[in-house]
XYZ file of C-alpha atoms in Angstrom:
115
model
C 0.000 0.000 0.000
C 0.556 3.971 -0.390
C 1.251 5.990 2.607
C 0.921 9.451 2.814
C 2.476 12.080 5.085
C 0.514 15.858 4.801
C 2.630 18.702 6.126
C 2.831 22.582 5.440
C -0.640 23.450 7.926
C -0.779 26.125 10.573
C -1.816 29.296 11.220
C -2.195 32.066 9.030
C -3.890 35.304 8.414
C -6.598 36.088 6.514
C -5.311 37.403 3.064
C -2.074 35.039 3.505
C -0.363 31.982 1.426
C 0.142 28.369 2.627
C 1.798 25.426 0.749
C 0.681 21.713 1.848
C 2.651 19.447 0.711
C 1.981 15.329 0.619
C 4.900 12.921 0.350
C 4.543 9.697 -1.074
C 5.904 6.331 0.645
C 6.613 4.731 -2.848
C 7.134 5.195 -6.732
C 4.438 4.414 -7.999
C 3.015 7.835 -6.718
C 3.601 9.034 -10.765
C 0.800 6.721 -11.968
C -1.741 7.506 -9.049
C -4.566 10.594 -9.133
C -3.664 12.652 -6.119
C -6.475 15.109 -4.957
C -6.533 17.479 -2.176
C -9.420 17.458 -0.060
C -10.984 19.174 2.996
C -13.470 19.115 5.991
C -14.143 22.065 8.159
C -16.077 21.740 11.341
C -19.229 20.546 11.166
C -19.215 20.178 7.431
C -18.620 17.156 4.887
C -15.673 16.201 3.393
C -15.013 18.062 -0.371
C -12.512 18.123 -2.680
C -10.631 21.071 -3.733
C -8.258 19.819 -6.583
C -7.152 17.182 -8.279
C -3.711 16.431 -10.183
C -3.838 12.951 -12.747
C -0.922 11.309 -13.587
C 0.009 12.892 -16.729
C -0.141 16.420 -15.060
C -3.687 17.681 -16.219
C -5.360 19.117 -12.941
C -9.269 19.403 -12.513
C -10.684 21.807 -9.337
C -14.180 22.012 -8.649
C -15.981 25.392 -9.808
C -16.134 26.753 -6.389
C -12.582 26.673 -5.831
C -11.445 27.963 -8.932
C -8.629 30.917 -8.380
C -6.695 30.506 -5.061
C -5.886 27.020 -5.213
C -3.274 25.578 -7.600
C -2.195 21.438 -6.993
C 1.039 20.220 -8.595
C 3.401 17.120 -8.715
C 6.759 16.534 -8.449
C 6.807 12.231 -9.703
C 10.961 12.447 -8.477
C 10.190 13.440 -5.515
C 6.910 11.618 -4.692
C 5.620 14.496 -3.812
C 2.339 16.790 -4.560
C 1.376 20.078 -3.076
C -1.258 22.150 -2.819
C -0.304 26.282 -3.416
C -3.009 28.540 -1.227
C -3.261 31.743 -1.875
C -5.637 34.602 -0.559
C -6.997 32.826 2.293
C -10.003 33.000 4.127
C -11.488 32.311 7.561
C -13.755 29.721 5.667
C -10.764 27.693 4.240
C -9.849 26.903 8.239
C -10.520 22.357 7.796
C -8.333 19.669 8.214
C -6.878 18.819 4.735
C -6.600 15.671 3.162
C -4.051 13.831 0.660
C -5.447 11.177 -1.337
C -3.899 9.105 -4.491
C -5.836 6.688 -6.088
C -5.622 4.070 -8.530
C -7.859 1.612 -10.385
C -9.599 0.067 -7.044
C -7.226 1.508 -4.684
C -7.451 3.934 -2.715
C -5.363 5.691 0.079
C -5.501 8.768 2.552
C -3.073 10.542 4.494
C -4.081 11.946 8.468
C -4.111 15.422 7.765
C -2.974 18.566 8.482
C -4.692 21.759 9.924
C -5.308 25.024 8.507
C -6.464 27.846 10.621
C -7.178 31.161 8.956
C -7.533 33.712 11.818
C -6.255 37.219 12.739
């Protein structure tokens, strides 16, 4: 199996930047979809991007703008690139990579956005 290790969340201040990154346990990471997801209190699990293996990303209309995923296949790697943020993008965010009938998720990291 896939294990994944989220880091990059914290604290930040409305209006500020944040990169999540989500390293890989092995290399077959560059043939997985890896999506970023999140769930804020109270609220359901969504996704806000998605990278596929040959580099085309997808995000959901509603999160169009701020959010920008990428992949670095040397380095098992992806990462998520937030920019502007809110108060409402405060959740726990997920990694996921998937593959035919597999699927895997990482714990999570937090993201406040408070002044």
């Amino acid at each position: 199996q896939v294990q994944l290790v989220e880091s990059g969340g914290g604290l930040v201040q409305p209006g500020g930047s944040l990169r999540l990154s989500c390293a890989a346990s092995r290399s077959i990471f560059s043939t997985y979809t890896m999506g970023w997801y999140r769930q804020g209190p109270g609220k359901q699990r969504e996704s806000v991007a998605t990278i596929f293996s040959g580099g085309i990303t997808y995000y959901p209309d509603s999160m169009k703008g701020r959010f920008t995923i990428s992949r670095d296949n040397a380095k098992n790697t992806v990462y998520l690139q937030m920019n502007s943020l809110k108060p409402e993008d405060t959740a726990v965010y997920y990694c996921k990579a998937a593959a035919g009938s597999r699927e895997y998720w990482g714990q999570g990291t937090q993201v406040t956005v408070s002044s």
